[in-house]
XYZ file of C-alpha atoms in Angstrom:
491
model
C 104.298 29.839 28.299
C 102.675 33.125 27.279
C 99.279 34.059 28.629
C 96.882 36.728 27.445
C 94.421 38.423 29.722
C 92.147 41.458 29.581
C 92.462 44.128 32.271
C 90.601 47.360 32.858
C 92.426 50.351 34.347
C 91.016 53.743 35.240
C 93.576 56.395 34.326
C 93.304 60.162 34.557
C 95.540 62.109 32.195
C 96.005 65.841 32.390
C 96.091 67.939 29.228
C 98.934 70.455 28.679
C 96.478 73.258 29.527
C 95.517 71.623 32.828
C 99.168 71.116 33.773
C 99.905 74.752 32.900
C 97.043 75.959 35.123
C 98.155 73.774 38.044
C 101.711 75.100 37.800
C 100.548 78.720 37.580
C 98.233 78.264 40.557
C 101.193 77.310 42.744
C 103.322 80.292 41.678
C 103.396 83.013 44.390
C 102.853 86.635 43.395
C 106.530 87.497 43.870
C 107.469 84.928 41.182
C 104.567 85.555 38.770
C 106.332 88.368 36.877
C 109.332 86.113 36.207
C 107.043 83.316 34.956
C 105.211 85.706 32.611
C 108.496 87.122 31.270
C 109.665 83.575 30.611
C 106.498 82.859 28.597
C 106.811 86.156 26.682
C 110.374 85.262 25.691
C 109.369 81.789 24.515
C 106.218 82.779 22.628
C 106.286 85.785 20.229
C 102.500 85.455 19.776
C 101.987 86.639 23.368
C 102.225 90.335 24.227
C 102.338 92.325 27.445
C 100.360 95.553 26.979
C 102.573 97.384 29.469
C 105.472 96.800 27.051
C 103.544 97.157 23.785
C 103.041 100.388 21.853
C 100.163 101.979 23.717
C 99.643 104.559 20.966
C 97.721 101.991 18.940
C 93.987 102.790 18.703
C 92.486 100.433 21.244
C 89.074 100.575 19.545
C 90.339 98.152 16.908
C 90.562 95.383 19.472
C 87.226 94.328 20.974
C 87.326 93.669 24.693
C 86.068 90.554 26.362
C 85.145 90.256 30.015
C 86.931 87.259 31.562
C 83.740 86.446 33.467
C 82.030 85.544 30.160
C 84.192 82.417 29.911
C 83.085 79.317 31.744
C 85.658 78.384 34.378
C 83.560 75.951 36.329
C 85.838 73.211 35.021
C 88.859 74.127 37.118
C 91.278 71.854 35.276
C 91.038 73.587 31.879
C 89.096 73.300 28.632
C 89.087 70.795 25.800
C 91.837 70.520 23.226
C 90.822 70.338 19.561
C 92.679 70.358 16.294
C 89.972 72.447 14.596
C 90.604 76.177 14.527
C 89.002 79.305 13.195
C 90.558 82.686 12.506
C 87.746 84.335 14.521
C 88.951 82.546 17.663
C 92.087 84.656 17.582
C 90.822 88.001 16.282
C 88.493 88.520 19.278
C 90.920 87.798 22.119
C 92.760 91.036 22.827
C 91.267 91.643 26.299
C 92.755 95.108 26.695
C 90.698 96.907 29.323
C 88.733 94.596 31.582
C 91.404 91.917 31.799
C 94.054 94.146 33.298
C 91.826 96.458 35.341
C 89.055 94.191 36.611
C 91.115 92.839 39.492
C 92.994 96.057 40.258
C 90.580 96.988 43.038
C 92.946 97.426 45.947
C 94.395 100.786 45.064
C 97.704 99.405 43.804
C 99.293 101.787 41.332
C 102.377 101.575 39.158
C 104.611 102.359 42.152
C 103.397 99.179 43.884
C 104.468 97.126 40.877
C 108.064 98.317 41.059
C 110.669 96.347 42.921
C 111.254 97.405 46.500
C 114.633 99.184 46.687
C 117.216 98.059 49.191
C 119.350 100.437 51.212
C 122.902 100.816 49.956
C 125.209 99.289 52.564
C 128.443 97.362 52.799
C 128.022 93.624 52.761
C 129.460 91.335 55.415
C 132.368 90.380 53.154
C 133.044 93.960 52.011
C 133.195 95.050 55.649
C 135.843 92.414 56.413
C 137.786 93.275 53.256
C 137.858 96.949 54.277
C 139.322 95.980 57.653
C 141.923 93.798 55.930
C 142.922 96.715 53.658
C 143.796 98.846 56.722
C 146.391 96.374 58.058
C 150.011 96.575 56.820
C 150.632 93.087 55.386
C 152.927 91.404 52.915
C 151.405 90.486 49.552
C 151.344 86.806 50.550
C 149.590 87.427 53.887
C 147.111 89.730 52.147
C 146.220 86.986 49.653
C 145.866 84.457 52.493
C 143.570 86.890 54.324
C 141.428 87.373 51.215
C 141.156 83.602 50.774
C 140.028 83.163 54.383
C 137.409 85.919 54.097
C 136.099 84.461 50.847
C 135.821 81.031 52.483
C 133.633 82.197 55.378
C 129.989 81.099 55.464
C 127.184 83.659 55.644
C 126.951 83.204 59.432
C 130.624 84.183 59.824
C 132.043 80.705 60.509
C 135.032 79.126 58.762
C 134.043 75.547 58.053
C 136.810 74.727 55.566
C 139.897 73.090 57.040
C 143.298 74.808 57.026
C 144.566 72.105 54.646
C 141.738 72.882 52.185
C 142.570 76.598 52.346
C 146.223 75.827 51.554
C 145.122 73.778 48.527
C 142.764 76.576 47.398
C 145.592 79.126 47.579
C 147.932 76.892 45.593
C 145.451 76.040 42.821
C 143.563 79.329 42.447
C 146.230 81.936 43.234
C 149.527 80.035 42.863
C 150.368 80.935 46.484
C 152.164 78.251 48.484
C 151.477 78.790 52.192
C 152.417 76.883 55.311
C 149.836 75.824 57.877
C 151.321 78.200 60.477
C 150.969 81.160 58.081
C 147.288 80.469 57.474
C 146.652 79.955 61.210
C 148.351 83.279 61.941
C 146.217 85.169 59.406
C 143.094 83.457 60.745
C 143.886 84.867 64.203
C 144.186 88.320 62.621
C 140.754 88.011 60.988
C 139.264 86.659 64.233
C 140.161 90.057 65.688
C 137.915 91.832 63.150
C 134.411 93.113 63.747
C 131.816 91.711 64.191
C 133.322 89.876 67.152
C 133.366 86.107 66.716
C 133.906 86.130 62.964
C 136.259 83.456 61.605
C 135.431 80.934 64.357
C 135.432 77.260 63.426
C 132.692 76.245 65.875
C 130.301 77.745 68.407
C 132.688 77.325 71.331
C 135.472 79.241 69.560
C 132.985 81.910 68.456
C 131.819 82.567 72.034
C 135.365 82.502 73.430
C 136.569 85.069 70.867
C 133.794 87.425 71.966
C 134.377 86.871 75.691
C 138.141 87.400 75.416
C 137.514 90.810 73.856
C 135.828 91.857 77.099
C 137.427 92.940 80.397
C 139.525 89.903 81.400
C 139.906 91.213 84.979
C 136.137 91.027 85.571
C 135.328 87.904 87.700
C 132.020 87.455 85.843
C 133.833 87.336 82.486
C 136.370 84.886 83.925
C 133.599 82.537 85.045
C 131.835 82.874 81.665
C 135.061 81.939 79.847
C 135.522 78.936 82.133
C 131.959 77.749 81.480
C 132.281 78.040 77.677
C 135.768 76.529 77.616
C 135.140 73.513 79.869
C 131.395 73.086 80.491
C 129.618 74.199 77.306
C 127.522 71.013 77.081
C 126.259 71.406 80.657
C 125.461 75.051 79.903
C 123.454 74.243 76.744
C 121.538 71.531 78.614
C 120.891 73.958 81.501
C 122.364 71.670 84.149
C 122.774 74.631 86.473
C 123.009 72.566 89.682
C 126.037 70.723 88.313
C 127.653 73.989 87.175
C 127.266 75.494 90.650
C 129.012 72.461 92.165
C 131.957 72.196 89.738
C 132.568 75.957 89.646
C 132.021 76.447 93.368
C 129.737 79.460 92.843
C 126.399 80.628 94.191
C 123.197 80.814 92.143
C 123.575 84.603 91.818
C 127.184 84.331 90.579
C 126.217 81.662 88.075
C 123.272 83.748 86.870
C 125.561 86.717 86.172
C 127.985 84.539 84.182
C 125.174 82.862 82.249
C 123.599 86.231 81.406
C 126.971 87.393 80.057
C 127.120 84.365 77.753
C 123.526 84.898 76.599
C 124.455 88.407 75.418
C 126.923 86.964 72.874
C 126.111 86.555 69.191
C 126.232 82.911 68.041
C 126.041 83.973 64.359
C 128.253 87.048 63.898
C 127.917 86.991 60.105
C 124.187 87.723 60.368
C 124.712 90.836 62.505
C 126.037 93.231 59.849
C 123.379 92.916 57.181
C 119.812 91.868 56.579
C 119.762 88.692 54.538
C 118.194 89.249 51.146
C 118.294 85.569 50.220
C 114.897 84.871 51.706
C 112.083 85.334 49.255
C 110.245 88.577 49.766
C 106.625 87.984 50.804
C 104.144 89.895 48.664
C 100.505 89.362 49.712
C 98.245 87.868 47.058
C 95.114 89.274 48.737
C 94.120 92.269 50.841
C 91.272 92.213 53.366
C 90.043 95.574 54.627
C 87.526 96.166 57.415
C 85.066 98.793 56.160
C 82.944 99.594 59.238
C 82.395 95.927 60.079
C 82.145 94.779 56.466
C 85.107 92.856 55.089
C 86.267 93.791 51.584
C 88.471 91.331 49.684
C 90.707 92.396 46.796
C 93.286 90.583 44.686
C 96.774 92.062 44.404
C 97.025 93.953 41.086
C 100.256 92.104 40.231
C 98.133 88.990 39.717
C 96.360 90.658 36.777
C 98.924 91.295 34.022
C 97.657 92.896 30.817
C 98.323 90.140 28.298
C 96.932 89.697 24.789
C 97.469 87.655 21.656
C 99.856 89.454 19.274
C 98.034 91.450 16.585
C 100.831 90.847 14.080
C 100.528 87.078 14.560
C 96.758 87.319 14.152
C 97.215 89.191 10.858
C 99.830 86.660 9.733
C 97.387 83.838 10.461
C 94.614 85.663 8.602
C 96.895 86.177 5.592
C 97.900 82.487 5.473
C 94.319 81.345 6.018
C 93.070 83.367 3.015
C 95.749 82.074 0.668
C 94.044 80.307 -2.266
C 96.754 77.709 -2.657
C 98.777 76.222 0.140
C 102.016 74.393 -0.629
C 103.858 72.299 1.937
C 105.909 75.211 3.305
C 102.846 77.421 3.673
C 100.980 74.677 5.521
C 103.950 74.303 7.879
C 103.932 78.062 8.465
C 100.178 77.967 9.215
C 100.708 75.141 11.725
C 103.588 77.000 13.398
C 101.568 80.209 13.744
C 98.544 78.249 14.975
C 100.682 76.529 17.596
C 102.024 79.832 18.902
C 98.546 81.409 18.923
C 97.093 78.401 20.741
C 99.883 78.554 23.285
C 99.275 82.279 23.860
C 95.523 81.718 24.267
C 96.082 78.850 26.703
C 98.462 80.927 28.809
C 96.077 83.906 28.963
C 93.186 81.594 29.848
C 95.314 79.924 32.551
C 96.175 83.333 34.047
C 92.472 84.292 34.069
C 91.525 80.974 35.603
C 94.260 81.428 38.210
C 92.803 84.826 39.181
C 89.272 83.492 39.504
C 90.365 80.405 41.454
C 92.377 82.564 43.865
C 89.469 84.944 44.459
C 86.938 82.139 44.790
C 89.067 80.259 47.334
C 90.033 83.300 49.413
C 86.456 84.603 49.426
C 85.260 81.271 50.844
C 88.002 81.294 53.506
C 87.183 84.906 54.451
C 83.481 84.155 54.950
C 84.229 80.914 56.812
C 86.518 82.792 59.229
C 84.634 86.110 59.172
C 84.826 86.743 62.939
C 88.556 86.124 62.957
C 89.249 88.566 60.099
C 87.177 91.201 61.887
C 89.045 90.899 65.201
C 92.377 89.191 64.560
C 91.803 87.084 67.693
C 92.923 83.475 67.141
C 90.239 82.334 69.577
C 87.712 83.242 66.880
C 89.249 80.835 64.355
C 86.751 78.111 63.522
C 87.925 74.543 62.894
C 88.457 74.403 59.133
C 89.959 71.724 56.916
C 90.671 71.764 53.177
C 87.507 69.760 52.450
C 85.317 72.467 54.036
C 86.502 75.051 51.498
C 86.641 72.585 48.595
C 82.971 71.662 49.181
C 82.012 75.316 49.490
C 83.504 76.355 46.125
C 82.931 73.073 44.280
C 86.600 72.402 43.581
C 89.027 69.614 44.310
C 90.857 69.467 47.653
C 94.200 69.466 45.817
C 93.323 72.825 44.210
C 92.523 74.402 47.591
C 95.734 72.913 48.980
C 97.831 74.511 46.215
C 96.318 77.918 46.971
C 96.592 77.561 50.769
C 100.218 76.410 50.738
C 101.639 79.219 48.609
C 99.462 82.326 48.974
C 99.440 85.145 51.545
C 96.747 87.560 52.674
C 97.369 91.011 54.144
C 95.028 92.054 56.940
C 94.927 94.943 59.381
C 96.775 92.818 61.927
C 99.462 91.211 59.769
C 100.255 89.179 56.656
C 99.563 85.446 56.895
C 99.949 82.278 54.847
C 96.483 80.911 54.049
C 97.541 77.526 55.399
C 97.703 79.038 58.897
C 93.890 79.466 58.981
C 93.264 75.729 58.650
C 93.056 73.648 61.814
C 91.575 70.452 63.178
C 88.614 70.425 65.535
C 88.903 69.594 69.245
C 85.856 68.797 71.361
C 85.547 70.415 74.777
C 83.953 68.726 77.799
C 80.746 70.617 77.016
C 80.655 69.007 73.555
C 81.539 72.207 71.696
C 83.991 71.947 68.798
C 86.872 74.430 68.884
C 89.953 74.919 66.735
C 93.241 73.477 67.943
C 94.589 76.992 67.256
C 92.585 78.146 70.273
C 94.150 75.446 72.418
C 97.649 76.363 71.187
C 96.984 80.011 72.063
C 95.949 79.102 75.614
C 98.967 76.796 75.898
C 101.268 79.597 74.770
C 99.739 81.971 77.350
C 100.196 79.416 80.154
C 103.886 78.979 79.272
C 104.318 82.750 78.955
C 102.991 83.289 82.508
C 104.869 80.400 84.170
C 107.591 80.878 86.795
C 110.747 80.424 84.710
C 112.616 79.116 87.780
C 110.065 76.279 87.917
C 108.643 75.903 84.376
C 105.532 73.817 83.810
C 106.035 70.244 82.611
C 103.780 68.842 79.851
C 101.805 66.832 82.447
C 101.046 70.001 84.413
C 100.068 71.876 81.227
C 97.677 69.051 80.325
C 96.079 69.374 83.800
C 95.646 73.154 83.377
C 94.000 72.679 79.977
C 91.710 70.020 81.455
C 90.633 72.497 84.147
C 89.747 74.939 81.355
C 87.587 72.291 79.658
C 90.057 70.939 77.098
C 90.563 67.244 77.708
C 93.925 66.768 75.968
C 96.541 64.079 76.562
C 100.116 64.924 77.604
C 101.519 63.683 74.264
C 99.159 66.050 72.417
C 100.379 68.929 74.582
C 103.959 67.951 73.694
C 103.042 67.861 69.978
C 101.480 71.352 70.116
C 104.429 72.723 72.116
C 106.917 71.380 69.581
C 104.827 72.763 66.700
C 105.147 76.215 68.299
C 108.943 75.733 68.699
C 108.702 75.909 72.490
C 111.377 73.784 74.238
C 110.704 71.325 77.077
C 110.364 72.612 80.638
C 114.017 71.921 81.577
C 115.302 74.060 78.715
C 112.896 76.905 79.609
C 114.363 77.125 83.081
C 116.022 80.393 84.080
C 118.173 81.242 87.100
């Protein structure tokens, strides 16, 4: 039996302009150029003035200050089907748009990509060593296959059987398991020491066996890695002293020898360029006790609506008769012009939202940005800044999670300035960042032969006026990537 009923639902739908703004807000400075290039390629009605013919007389294109537009509605403007040719002929934004936010002294050199030093890569270095060894063609091909199969950290995680299959299918080379094993031993003799290992134990043993085998310390280190690696990693030093029959001093020497080894030999020969380069979105300068905030110039591209598309639109709009094809052309041009206008407006709105948010954070944490001392960080949550600038918490979150600020004492993710409040015994509210700093100092000063347990750390904090439970201490310690007391122990 069918039933009909009436329901009311409250739905919030975002317009294409609002979605575009949200996506642009999350884009970090380092990726903004790529996003703009993508839009320029997709929309011929959008132009980048840095690429356009700058010999054109700029007086023909009236400027418009981006501040004249109302951006109080952070999620974008209204969408309407009505359009007027004047809406497009007054939107060039040549001077103020590109230069208004370029206040931090960035010049054209700052906009260029940072060059990297020319150096041999990890794989090229191994290939060069392989080239110096007299080998048969088959062994050379096996060696190349092994080198190409290594991970970035220098380990070989593919099985010998898989390597044999790779050689057969890709190079038509049919190798036996013993032949591949033999070439692997050759490559394990290359520099950096430890390369070609199949696990951590093999990696450490390769490095130790390259040292003076007659040295008793090296002999003990090899024995520990070969037979008692788990006890070593868990720092069960008492057990190691018993099973090896050594004194604390002898064990310490052997352990120190192991700690000198490189667990990731592939990372030792080159700086990884895979990590995204951090480019600060903001700069804060201390001008005799007065903080000055500026937005990175790369966040202010010089974009405008294409003049040729504007003229095309004007020509179509003035046509006395419009057939079906002409109407379709007008709609196409209008769509591209609208898209260009929306993108430029979204970029402007992104700039203003970034500045508004960072300015509120800077004034909220003014003492911290003057000194760089984490003890001066005030408790601050997303809602504090959202209320201050009259925007949604989600907007502040998008800025805080993806933007960096450069200060006189380092470059930081905005998210790092937010923290929960903790009440001291005197009733004063302090940031949990302050507590973490004190906790870090206590662990830094501890006797590493008898490191402080979480219970003892909680007692020390309580003596300083911070009434914090042991589990909270453990949570803060883990957040700072500090291991438990047993793993901090040293001989």
